């Protein structure tokens, strides 16, 4: 449908998805100009390897659903799109170059996304009845984070709590919201981009960093580990975008970097 981005807007008791779409005349075919190859979700190296000096890069993968379908069927080698009509012989090089120059002149300074449109999704796709959403927080805090399956937000009141939302279950979430109770008030938090176990790291004003595992919305979250690497409030926490299990945290005067296992 030409959706290239999605903004999740958090209100005091509602989470509203807002898709951004680039309009096209037809959406029956795959538009590879809007969805070029991108980095896959397989890391190039793990955290321990990176700390030992190893390096690696995530491979590019196709976003074409037809390619993913062939991969799931166990086919290997180069992935090709569905068969298309036989193309005519290419024009002479001179004509191709002329057309390229004309097209370049017409599109110079223009973006493929210049006509992008954002529109609030229907109420049926909103998440209603969220409890005690904290709407005022410090400038260091990220306040709200989205993962592959769950979202997390600061909760108002005492107890150092984070609220967990199931992003696959829109509707009234009054009875479907988990709480993570931390030792100290959460400041920064982030979902592990490579963990299949839905792990979230939480840094608090008590100088502690905790790792939590979310199994499902009916199971009590499991505390996997607690790191005591800092002497003051944790103000920044970040997983490496290309390395599995590499977490960096910092307070006002020190940075800590460690490789972790969550499975």
Tab-separated table of N, CA and C in Angstrom, residues 48-198:
chain	number	residue	atom	x	y	z
A	48	UNK	N	30.662	-9.984	22.259
A	48	UNK	CA	31.961	-10.437	22.743
A	48	UNK	C	33.001	-10.400	21.629
A	49	UNK	N	32.586	-10.807	20.420
A	49	UNK	CA	33.515	-10.757	19.287
A	49	UNK	C	33.945	-9.346	18.952
A	50	UNK	N	32.990	-8.405	19.040
A	50	UNK	CA	33.298	-7.003	18.743
A	50	UNK	C	34.292	-6.454	19.760
A	51	UNK	N	34.111	-6.806	21.042
A	51	UNK	CA	35.023	-6.330	22.079
A	51	UNK	C	36.423	-6.918	21.917
A	52	UNK	N	36.526	-8.069	21.233
A	52	UNK	CA	37.828	-8.679	20.968
A	52	UNK	C	38.487	-8.133	19.699
A	53	UNK	N	37.805	-7.221	19.014
A	53	UNK	CA	38.378	-6.600	17.820
A	53	UNK	C	37.827	-7.107	16.507
A	54	UNK	N	36.890	-8.060	16.554
A	54	UNK	CA	36.294	-8.562	15.313
A	54	UNK	C	35.275	-7.555	14.787
A	55	UNK	N	35.000	-7.658	13.513
A	55	UNK	CA	34.050	-6.747	12.891
A	55	UNK	C	33.205	-7.522	11.902
A	56	UNK	N	32.063	-6.991	11.573
A	56	UNK	CA	31.170	-7.640	10.622
A	56	UNK	C	30.084	-6.679	10.192
A	57	UNK	N	29.446	-7.013	9.089
A	57	UNK	CA	28.427	-6.128	8.533
A	57	UNK	C	27.182	-6.945	8.192
A	58	UNK	N	26.041	-6.345	8.439
A	58	UNK	CA	24.790	-7.011	8.087
A	58	UNK	C	24.617	-7.022	6.573
A	59	UNK	N	24.185	-8.157	6.048
A	59	UNK	CA	23.982	-8.276	4.614
A	59	UNK	C	22.720	-7.542	4.186
A	60	UNK	N	22.722	-7.096	2.933
A	60	UNK	CA	21.536	-6.460	2.374
A	60	UNK	C	20.511	-7.533	2.003
A	61	UNK	N	19.240	-7.243	2.257
A	61	UNK	CA	18.166	-8.169	1.911
A	61	UNK	C	17.104	-7.425	1.119
A	62	UNK	N	16.378	-8.177	0.300
A	62	UNK	CA	15.297	-7.597	-0.485
A	62	UNK	C	14.038	-7.476	0.362
A	63	UNK	N	13.274	-6.408	0.151
A	63	UNK	CA	12.005	-6.217	0.829
A	63	UNK	C	10.825	-6.696	-0.011
A	64	UNK	N	11.127	-7.247	-1.174
A	64	UNK	CA	10.085	-7.754	-2.070
A	64	UNK	C	9.440	-8.994	-1.451
A	65	UNK	N	8.121	-8.976	-1.198
A	65	UNK	CA	7.462	-10.159	-0.607
A	65	UNK	C	7.660	-11.419	-1.423
A	66	UNK	N	7.774	-11.292	-2.754
A	66	UNK	CA	7.987	-12.471	-3.597
A	66	UNK	C	9.327	-13.118	-3.291
A	67	UNK	N	10.342	-12.306	-3.014
A	67	UNK	CA	11.648	-12.846	-2.661
A	67	UNK	C	11.599	-13.555	-1.319
A	68	UNK	N	10.896	-12.973	-0.347
A	68	UNK	CA	10.788	-13.596	0.962
A	68	UNK	C	10.050	-14.920	0.883
A	69	UNK	N	9.049	-14.984	0.008
A	69	UNK	CA	8.297	-16.227	-0.145
A	69	UNK	C	9.183	-17.332	-0.690
A	70	UNK	N	10.042	-16.998	-1.659
A	70	UNK	CA	10.947	-18.001	-2.211
A	70	UNK	C	11.965	-18.448	-1.174
A	71	UNK	N	12.440	-17.516	-0.364
A	71	UNK	CA	13.397	-17.873	0.682
A	71	UNK	C	12.767	-18.812	1.695
A	72	UNK	N	11.491	-18.577	2.053
A	72	UNK	CA	10.818	-19.435	3.029
A	72	UNK	C	10.558	-20.826	2.481
A	73	UNK	N	10.528	-20.968	1.147
A	73	UNK	CA	10.339	-22.276	0.534
A	73	UNK	C	11.627	-23.065	0.437
A	74	UNK	N	12.726	-22.492	0.973
A	74	UNK	CA	13.989	-23.205	1.031
A	74	UNK	C	14.831	-23.096	-0.213
A	75	UNK	N	14.487	-22.228	-1.144
A	75	UNK	CA	15.303	-22.061	-2.332
A	75	UNK	C	16.531	-21.239	-2.000
A	76	UNK	N	17.621	-21.564	-2.607
A	76	UNK	CA	18.868	-20.856	-2.363
A	76	UNK	C	19.354	-20.228	-3.651
A	77	UNK	N	20.451	-19.512	-3.530
A	77	UNK	CA	21.000	-18.842	-4.693
A	77	UNK	C	20.360	-17.490	-4.873
A	78	UNK	N	20.541	-16.920	-6.035
A	78	UNK	CA	20.020	-15.585	-6.296
A	78	UNK	C	18.511	-15.618	-6.370
A	79	UNK	N	17.861	-14.727	-5.667
A	79	UNK	CA	16.407	-14.657	-5.644
A	79	UNK	C	15.943	-13.742	-6.760
A	80	UNK	N	15.062	-14.272	-7.605
A	80	UNK	CA	14.558	-13.492	-8.721
A	80	UNK	C	13.085	-13.194	-8.516
A	81	UNK	N	12.641	-12.102	-9.081
A	81	UNK	CA	11.239	-11.732	-9.016
A	81	UNK	C	10.432	-12.649	-9.928
A	82	UNK	N	9.091	-12.695	-9.793
A	82	UNK	CA	8.276	-13.520	-10.681
A	82	UNK	C	8.535	-13.181	-12.135
A	83	UNK	N	8.327	-14.200	-12.976
A	83	UNK	CA	8.639	-14.027	-14.397
A	83	UNK	C	7.842	-12.883	-14.984
A	84	UNK	N	8.475	-12.150	-15.860
A	84	UNK	CA	7.854	-10.993	-16.496
A	84	UNK	C	7.913	-11.176	-18.007
A	85	UNK	N	7.102	-10.441	-18.754
A	85	UNK	CA	7.145	-10.552	-20.210
A	85	UNK	C	8.539	-10.272	-20.751
A	86	UNK	N	8.854	-10.896	-21.857
A	86	UNK	CA	10.172	-10.711	-22.472
A	86	UNK	C	10.325	-9.267	-22.904
A	87	UNK	N	11.415	-8.653	-22.491
A	87	UNK	CA	11.648	-7.254	-22.826
A	87	UNK	C	12.231	-7.128	-24.225
A	88	UNK	N	11.953	-5.989	-24.825
A	88	UNK	CA	12.528	-5.711	-26.136
A	88	UNK	C	14.006	-5.407	-25.997
A	89	UNK	N	14.715	-5.481	-27.091
A	89	UNK	CA	16.142	-5.196	-27.082
A	89	UNK	C	16.380	-3.766	-26.618
A	90	UNK	N	17.425	-3.529	-25.826
A	90	UNK	CA	17.683	-2.186	-25.314
A	90	UNK	C	18.041	-1.207	-26.428
A	91	UNK	N	17.761	0.034	-26.171
A	91	UNK	CA	18.098	1.066	-27.144
A	91	UNK	C	19.599	1.231	-27.225
A	92	UNK	N	20.086	1.834	-28.270
A	92	UNK	CA	21.524	2.105	-28.369
A	92	UNK	C	21.993	2.937	-27.186
A	93	UNK	N	23.239	2.816	-26.837
A	93	UNK	CA	23.793	3.486	-25.679
A	93	UNK	C	23.565	4.988	-25.724
A	94	UNK	N	23.658	5.558	-26.938
A	94	UNK	CA	23.521	7.003	-27.046
A	94	UNK	C	22.115	7.439	-26.629
A	95	UNK	N	21.101	6.690	-27.062
A	95	UNK	CA	19.737	7.041	-26.714
A	95	UNK	C	19.489	6.854	-25.221
A	96	UNK	N	20.016	5.755	-24.658
A	96	UNK	CA	19.864	5.530	-23.220
A	96	UNK	C	20.467	6.669	-22.415
A	97	UNK	N	21.643	7.125	-22.816
A	97	UNK	CA	22.316	8.197	-22.109
A	97	UNK	C	21.528	9.503	-22.228
A	98	UNK	N	20.950	9.750	-23.405
A	98	UNK	CA	20.151	10.951	-23.597
A	98	UNK	C	18.938	10.943	-22.674
A	99	UNK	N	18.250	9.784	-22.606
A	99	UNK	CA	17.087	9.680	-21.744
A	99	UNK	C	17.479	9.824	-20.280
A	100	UNK	N	18.629	9.268	-19.915
A	100	UNK	CA	19.081	9.371	-18.541
A	100	UNK	C	19.326	10.814	-18.158
A	101	UNK	N	19.932	11.580	-19.057
A	101	UNK	CA	20.206	12.976	-18.771
A	101	UNK	C	18.921	13.789	-18.637
A	102	UNK	N	17.940	13.488	-19.513
A	102	UNK	CA	16.660	14.193	-19.431
A	102	UNK	C	15.967	13.878	-18.113
A	103	UNK	N	15.940	12.593	-17.739
A	103	UNK	CA	15.292	12.196	-16.495
A	103	UNK	C	15.992	12.810	-15.295
A	104	UNK	N	17.330	12.849	-15.341
A	104	UNK	CA	18.082	13.433	-14.254
A	104	UNK	C	17.760	14.913	-14.103
A	105	UNK	N	17.611	15.600	-15.220
A	105	UNK	CA	17.290	17.027	-15.187
A	105	UNK	C	15.891	17.262	-14.605
A	106	UNK	N	14.926	16.381	-14.977
A	106	UNK	CA	13.555	16.563	-14.518
A	106	UNK	C	13.398	16.268	-13.031
A	107	UNK	N	14.191	15.326	-12.544
A	107	UNK	CA	14.022	14.903	-11.149
A	107	UNK	C	15.068	15.475	-10.222
A	108	UNK	N	15.944	16.334	-10.723
A	108	UNK	CA	17.000	16.885	-9.889
A	108	UNK	C	16.415	17.657	-8.717
A	109	UNK	N	16.888	17.324	-7.522
A	109	UNK	CA	16.414	18.003	-6.325
A	109	UNK	C	15.066	17.530	-5.822
A	110	UNK	N	14.487	16.488	-6.467
A	110	UNK	CA	13.193	15.978	-6.050
A	110	UNK	C	13.352	14.623	-5.367
A	111	UNK	N	12.581	14.394	-4.356
A	111	UNK	CA	12.627	13.146	-3.613
A	111	UNK	C	11.483	12.242	-4.034
A	112	UNK	N	11.730	10.936	-4.006
A	112	UNK	CA	10.669	9.975	-4.293
A	112	UNK	C	9.556	10.060	-3.250
A	113	UNK	N	9.881	10.638	-2.097
A	113	UNK	CA	8.922	10.691	-0.993
A	113	UNK	C	8.300	12.083	-0.855
A	114	UNK	N	8.420	12.908	-1.883
A	114	UNK	CA	7.969	14.289	-1.752
A	114	UNK	C	6.445	14.390	-1.582
A	115	UNK	N	5.696	13.381	-2.046
A	115	UNK	CA	4.237	13.409	-1.923
A	115	UNK	C	3.735	12.544	-0.772
A	116	UNK	N	4.598	12.241	0.164
A	116	UNK	CA	4.234	11.373	1.274
A	116	UNK	C	3.075	11.966	2.075
A	117	UNK	N	2.165	11.085	2.494
A	117	UNK	CA	0.984	11.524	3.226
A	117	UNK	C	0.876	10.732	4.532
A	118	UNK	N	0.668	11.447	5.618
A	118	UNK	CA	0.447	10.803	6.908
A	118	UNK	C	-0.995	10.968	7.336
A	119	UNK	N	-1.598	9.860	7.757
A	119	UNK	CA	-3.010	9.904	8.137
A	119	UNK	C	-3.238	9.009	9.343
A	120	UNK	N	-3.908	9.537	10.343
A	120	UNK	CA	-4.206	8.781	11.551
A	120	UNK	C	-5.039	7.555	11.193
A	121	UNK	N	-4.645	6.405	11.728
A	121	UNK	CA	-5.368	5.176	11.432
A	121	UNK	C	-6.741	5.168	12.105
A	122	UNK	N	-7.586	4.238	11.690
A	122	UNK	CA	-8.934	4.123	12.239
A	122	UNK	C	-8.884	3.762	13.721
A	123	UNK	N	-9.913	4.144	14.457
A	123	UNK	CA	-9.979	3.883	15.900
A	123	UNK	C	-9.801	2.413	16.246
A	124	UNK	N	-10.242	1.536	15.370
A	124	UNK	CA	-10.154	0.099	15.643
A	124	UNK	C	-8.704	-0.361	15.788
A	125	UNK	N	-7.764	0.416	15.239
A	125	UNK	CA	-6.346	0.047	15.301
A	125	UNK	C	-5.607	0.789	16.415
A	126	UNK	N	-6.317	1.581	17.200
A	126	UNK	CA	-5.710	2.286	18.321
A	126	UNK	C	-5.655	1.369	19.544
A	127	UNK	N	-4.805	1.751	20.487
A	127	UNK	CA	-4.681	1.027	21.752
A	127	UNK	C	-5.265	1.916	22.835
A	128	UNK	N	-6.416	1.501	23.368
A	128	UNK	CA	-7.152	2.337	24.307
A	128	UNK	C	-6.968	1.857	25.738
A	129	UNK	N	-7.261	2.736	26.673
A	129	UNK	CA	-7.292	2.360	28.073
A	129	UNK	C	-5.941	2.140	28.708
A	130	UNK	N	-4.884	2.791	28.199
A	130	UNK	CA	-3.563	2.643	28.813
A	130	UNK	C	-3.567	3.307	30.183
A	131	UNK	N	-2.870	2.689	31.130
A	131	UNK	CA	-2.915	3.153	32.512
A	131	UNK	C	-1.746	4.083	32.855
A	132	UNK	N	-2.049	5.189	33.483
A	132	UNK	CA	-1.053	6.040	34.140
A	132	UNK	C	0.140	6.396	33.244
A	133	UNK	N	-0.124	6.765	32.010
A	133	UNK	CA	0.962	7.156	31.115
A	133	UNK	C	1.607	8.440	31.627
A	134	UNK	N	2.920	8.416	31.795
A	134	UNK	CA	3.654	9.594	32.254
A	134	UNK	C	3.874	10.531	31.073
A	135	UNK	N	3.317	11.724	31.135
A	135	UNK	CA	3.410	12.677	30.029
A	135	UNK	C	4.453	13.758	30.272
A	136	UNK	N	5.005	13.840	31.484
A	136	UNK	CA	6.054	14.816	31.795
A	136	UNK	C	7.249	14.051	32.355
A	137	UNK	N	8.409	14.207	31.705
A	137	UNK	CA	9.602	13.507	32.171
A	137	UNK	C	10.837	14.324	31.828
A	138	UNK	N	11.990	13.921	32.360
A	138	UNK	CA	13.222	14.688	32.205
A	138	UNK	C	13.702	14.673	30.755
A	139	UNK	N	14.557	15.630	30.420
A	139	UNK	CA	15.046	15.728	29.048
A	139	UNK	C	15.949	14.559	28.667
A	140	UNK	N	16.528	13.857	29.653
A	140	UNK	CA	17.362	12.699	29.343
A	140	UNK	C	16.537	11.482	28.945
A	141	UNK	N	15.283	11.442	29.363
A	141	UNK	CA	14.468	10.250	29.180
A	141	UNK	C	13.909	10.163	27.766
A	142	UNK	N	13.814	8.929	27.259
A	142	UNK	CA	13.157	8.749	25.965
A	142	UNK	C	11.649	8.553	26.124
A	143	UNK	N	11.161	8.246	27.322
A	143	UNK	CA	9.735	8.263	27.603
A	143	UNK	C	8.917	7.122	27.029
A	144	UNK	N	9.220	6.734	25.787
A	144	UNK	CA	8.411	5.738	25.086
A	144	UNK	C	9.272	5.060	24.041
A	145	UNK	N	9.215	3.718	23.978
A	145	UNK	CA	10.031	2.969	23.031
A	145	UNK	C	9.217	1.840	22.409
A	146	UNK	N	9.421	1.645	21.098
A	146	UNK	CA	8.734	0.595	20.352
A	146	UNK	C	9.724	-0.510	20.007
A	147	UNK	N	9.329	-1.777	20.244
A	147	UNK	CA	10.116	-2.936	19.835
A	147	UNK	C	9.418	-3.680	18.716
A	148	UNK	N	9.880	-4.894	18.413
A	148	UNK	CA	9.284	-5.679	17.327
A	148	UNK	C	7.874	-6.138	17.682
A	149	UNK	N	7.629	-6.412	18.955
A	149	UNK	CA	6.339	-6.970	19.361
A	149	UNK	C	5.654	-6.146	20.449
A	150	UNK	N	6.453	-5.455	21.264
A	150	UNK	CA	5.899	-4.721	22.391
A	150	UNK	C	6.365	-3.266	22.391
A	151	UNK	N	5.595	-2.433	23.096
A	151	UNK	CA	5.992	-1.065	23.362
A	151	UNK	C	6.166	-0.879	24.862
A	152	UNK	N	6.940	0.133	25.262
A	152	UNK	CA	7.159	0.415	26.686
A	152	UNK	C	7.050	1.919	26.914
A	153	UNK	N	6.400	2.312	28.013
A	153	UNK	CA	6.255	3.731	28.331
A	153	UNK	C	6.421	3.948	29.829
A	154	UNK	N	6.870	5.142	30.178
A	154	UNK	CA	6.963	5.511	31.578
A	154	UNK	C	5.564	5.592	32.190
A	155	UNK	N	5.456	5.177	33.456
A	155	UNK	CA	4.180	5.258	34.159
A	155	UNK	C	4.264	6.287	35.272
A	156	UNK	N	3.181	7.043	35.426
A	156	UNK	CA	3.130	8.052	36.487
A	156	UNK	C	3.008	7.378	37.848
A	157	UNK	N	3.424	8.112	38.890
A	157	UNK	CA	3.328	7.596	40.237
A	157	UNK	C	4.646	7.028	40.721
A	158	UNK	N	4.621	6.474	41.915
A	158	UNK	CA	5.837	5.940	42.529
A	158	UNK	C	6.069	4.497	42.106
A	159	UNK	N	7.239	3.976	42.461
A	159	UNK	CA	7.527	2.570	42.203
A	159	UNK	C	8.446	2.319	41.035
A	160	UNK	N	8.815	3.357	40.285
A	160	UNK	CA	9.732	3.164	39.166
A	160	UNK	C	9.207	2.197	38.131
A	161	UNK	N	8.005	2.432	37.630
A	161	UNK	CA	7.328	1.458	36.776
A	161	UNK	C	7.387	1.827	35.296
A	162	UNK	N	7.460	0.777	34.478
A	162	UNK	CA	7.296	0.878	33.033
A	162	UNK	C	6.071	0.077	32.636
A	163	UNK	N	5.248	0.637	31.755
A	163	UNK	CA	4.101	-0.083	31.229
A	163	UNK	C	4.457	-0.751	29.915
A	164	UNK	N	4.020	-1.996	29.719
A	164	UNK	CA	4.301	-2.761	28.509
A	164	UNK	C	3.015	-2.959	27.726
A	165	UNK	N	3.056	-2.664	26.416
A	165	UNK	CA	1.899	-2.765	25.535
A	165	UNK	C	2.169	-3.826	24.473
A	166	UNK	N	1.181	-4.688	24.215
A	166	UNK	CA	1.272	-5.672	23.131
A	166	UNK	C	0.844	-4.994	21.839
A	167	UNK	N	1.785	-4.786	20.924
A	167	UNK	CA	1.506	-4.055	19.688
A	167	UNK	C	0.719	-4.880	18.679
A	168	UNK	N	0.508	-6.160	18.958
A	168	UNK	CA	-0.295	-7.011	18.083
A	168	UNK	C	-1.725	-7.134	18.591
A	169	UNK	N	-2.075	-6.348	19.585
A	169	UNK	CA	-3.392	-6.475	20.200
A	169	UNK	C	-4.036	-5.104	20.406
A	170	UNK	N	-4.449	-4.445	19.313
A	170	UNK	CA	-5.101	-3.139	19.473
A	170	UNK	C	-6.472	-3.294	20.115
A	171	UNK	N	-6.999	-2.178	20.584
A	171	UNK	CA	-8.287	-2.198	21.245
A	171	UNK	C	-8.153	-1.710	22.672
A	172	UNK	N	-9.002	-2.200	23.565
A	172	UNK	CA	-8.985	-1.790	24.957
A	172	UNK	C	-7.963	-2.625	25.716
A	173	UNK	N	-6.908	-1.998	26.183
A	173	UNK	CA	-5.811	-2.702	26.838
A	173	UNK	C	-5.818	-2.544	28.359
A	174	UNK	N	-6.962	-2.172	28.926
A	174	UNK	CA	-7.021	-1.949	30.366
A	174	UNK	C	-6.529	-3.144	31.166
A	175	UNK	N	-6.888	-4.341	30.753
A	175	UNK	CA	-6.491	-5.542	31.486
A	175	UNK	C	-5.322	-6.251	30.821
A	176	UNK	N	-4.750	-5.665	29.780
A	176	UNK	CA	-3.670	-6.310	29.049
A	176	UNK	C	-2.431	-5.433	29.034
A	177	UNK	N	-2.002	-4.985	30.202
A	177	UNK	CA	-0.819	-4.150	30.300
A	177	UNK	C	0.056	-4.636	31.448
A	178	UNK	N	1.296	-4.986	31.125
A	178	UNK	CA	2.234	-5.426	32.141
A	178	UNK	C	2.942	-4.228	32.762
A	179	UNK	N	3.487	-4.433	33.950
A	179	UNK	CA	4.275	-3.395	34.612
A	179	UNK	C	5.624	-3.968	35.018
A	180	UNK	N	6.684	-3.225	34.703
A	180	UNK	CA	8.027	-3.565	35.172
A	180	UNK	C	8.344	-2.646	36.348
A	181	UNK	N	8.598	-3.220	37.501
A	181	UNK	CA	8.896	-2.442	38.707
A	181	UNK	C	10.408	-2.426	38.897
A	182	UNK	N	10.999	-1.257	38.752
A	182	UNK	CA	12.446	-1.109	38.826
A	182	UNK	C	12.873	-0.518	40.173
A	183	UNK	N	14.117	-0.722	40.519
A	183	UNK	CA	14.681	-0.128	41.733
A	183	UNK	C	15.187	1.265	41.382
A	184	UNK	N	14.337	2.251	41.575
A	184	UNK	CA	14.629	3.601	41.126
A	184	UNK	C	13.732	3.944	39.954
A	185	UNK	N	13.652	5.221	39.618
A	185	UNK	CA	12.803	5.672	38.521
A	185	UNK	C	13.489	5.453	37.183
A	186	UNK	N	12.836	4.792	36.223
A	186	UNK	CA	13.440	4.589	34.904
A	186	UNK	C	13.714	5.919	34.213
A	187	UNK	N	14.851	6.000	33.567
A	187	UNK	CA	15.212	7.205	32.828
A	187	UNK	C	15.280	6.898	31.335
A	188	UNK	N	16.077	5.889	30.981
A	188	UNK	CA	16.240	5.498	29.583
A	188	UNK	C	16.015	4.001	29.463
A	189	UNK	N	15.491	3.576	28.327
A	189	UNK	CA	15.239	2.154	28.112
A	189	UNK	C	15.177	1.880	26.610
A	190	UNK	N	15.524	0.646	26.242
A	190	UNK	CA	15.538	0.283	24.825
A	190	UNK	C	15.376	-1.225	24.685
A	191	UNK	N	14.631	-1.636	23.654
A	191	UNK	CA	14.478	-3.044	23.334
A	191	UNK	C	15.713	-3.546	22.606
A	192	UNK	N	16.127	-4.780	22.929
A	192	UNK	CA	17.247	-5.407	22.242
A	192	UNK	C	16.826	-5.721	20.809
A	193	UNK	N	17.482	-5.140	19.793
A	193	UNK	CA	17.030	-5.319	18.402
A	193	UNK	C	17.241	-6.722	17.861
A	194	UNK	N	18.096	-7.542	18.501
A	194	UNK	CA	18.403	-8.855	17.955
A	194	UNK	C	17.911	-10.011	18.824
A	195	UNK	N	17.416	-9.752	19.997
A	195	UNK	CA	16.961	-10.827	20.874
A	195	UNK	C	15.590	-11.319	20.442
A	196	UNK	N	15.445	-12.641	20.338
A	196	UNK	CA	14.152	-13.233	20.009
A	196	UNK	C	13.270	-13.355	21.245
A	197	UNK	N	13.800	-12.991	22.413
A	197	UNK	CA	13.085	-13.169	23.673
A	197	UNK	C	12.460	-11.881	24.192
A	198	UNK	N	12.398	-10.832	23.365
A	198	UNK	CA	11.771	-9.567	23.757
A	198	UNK	C	12.384	-9.037	25.046
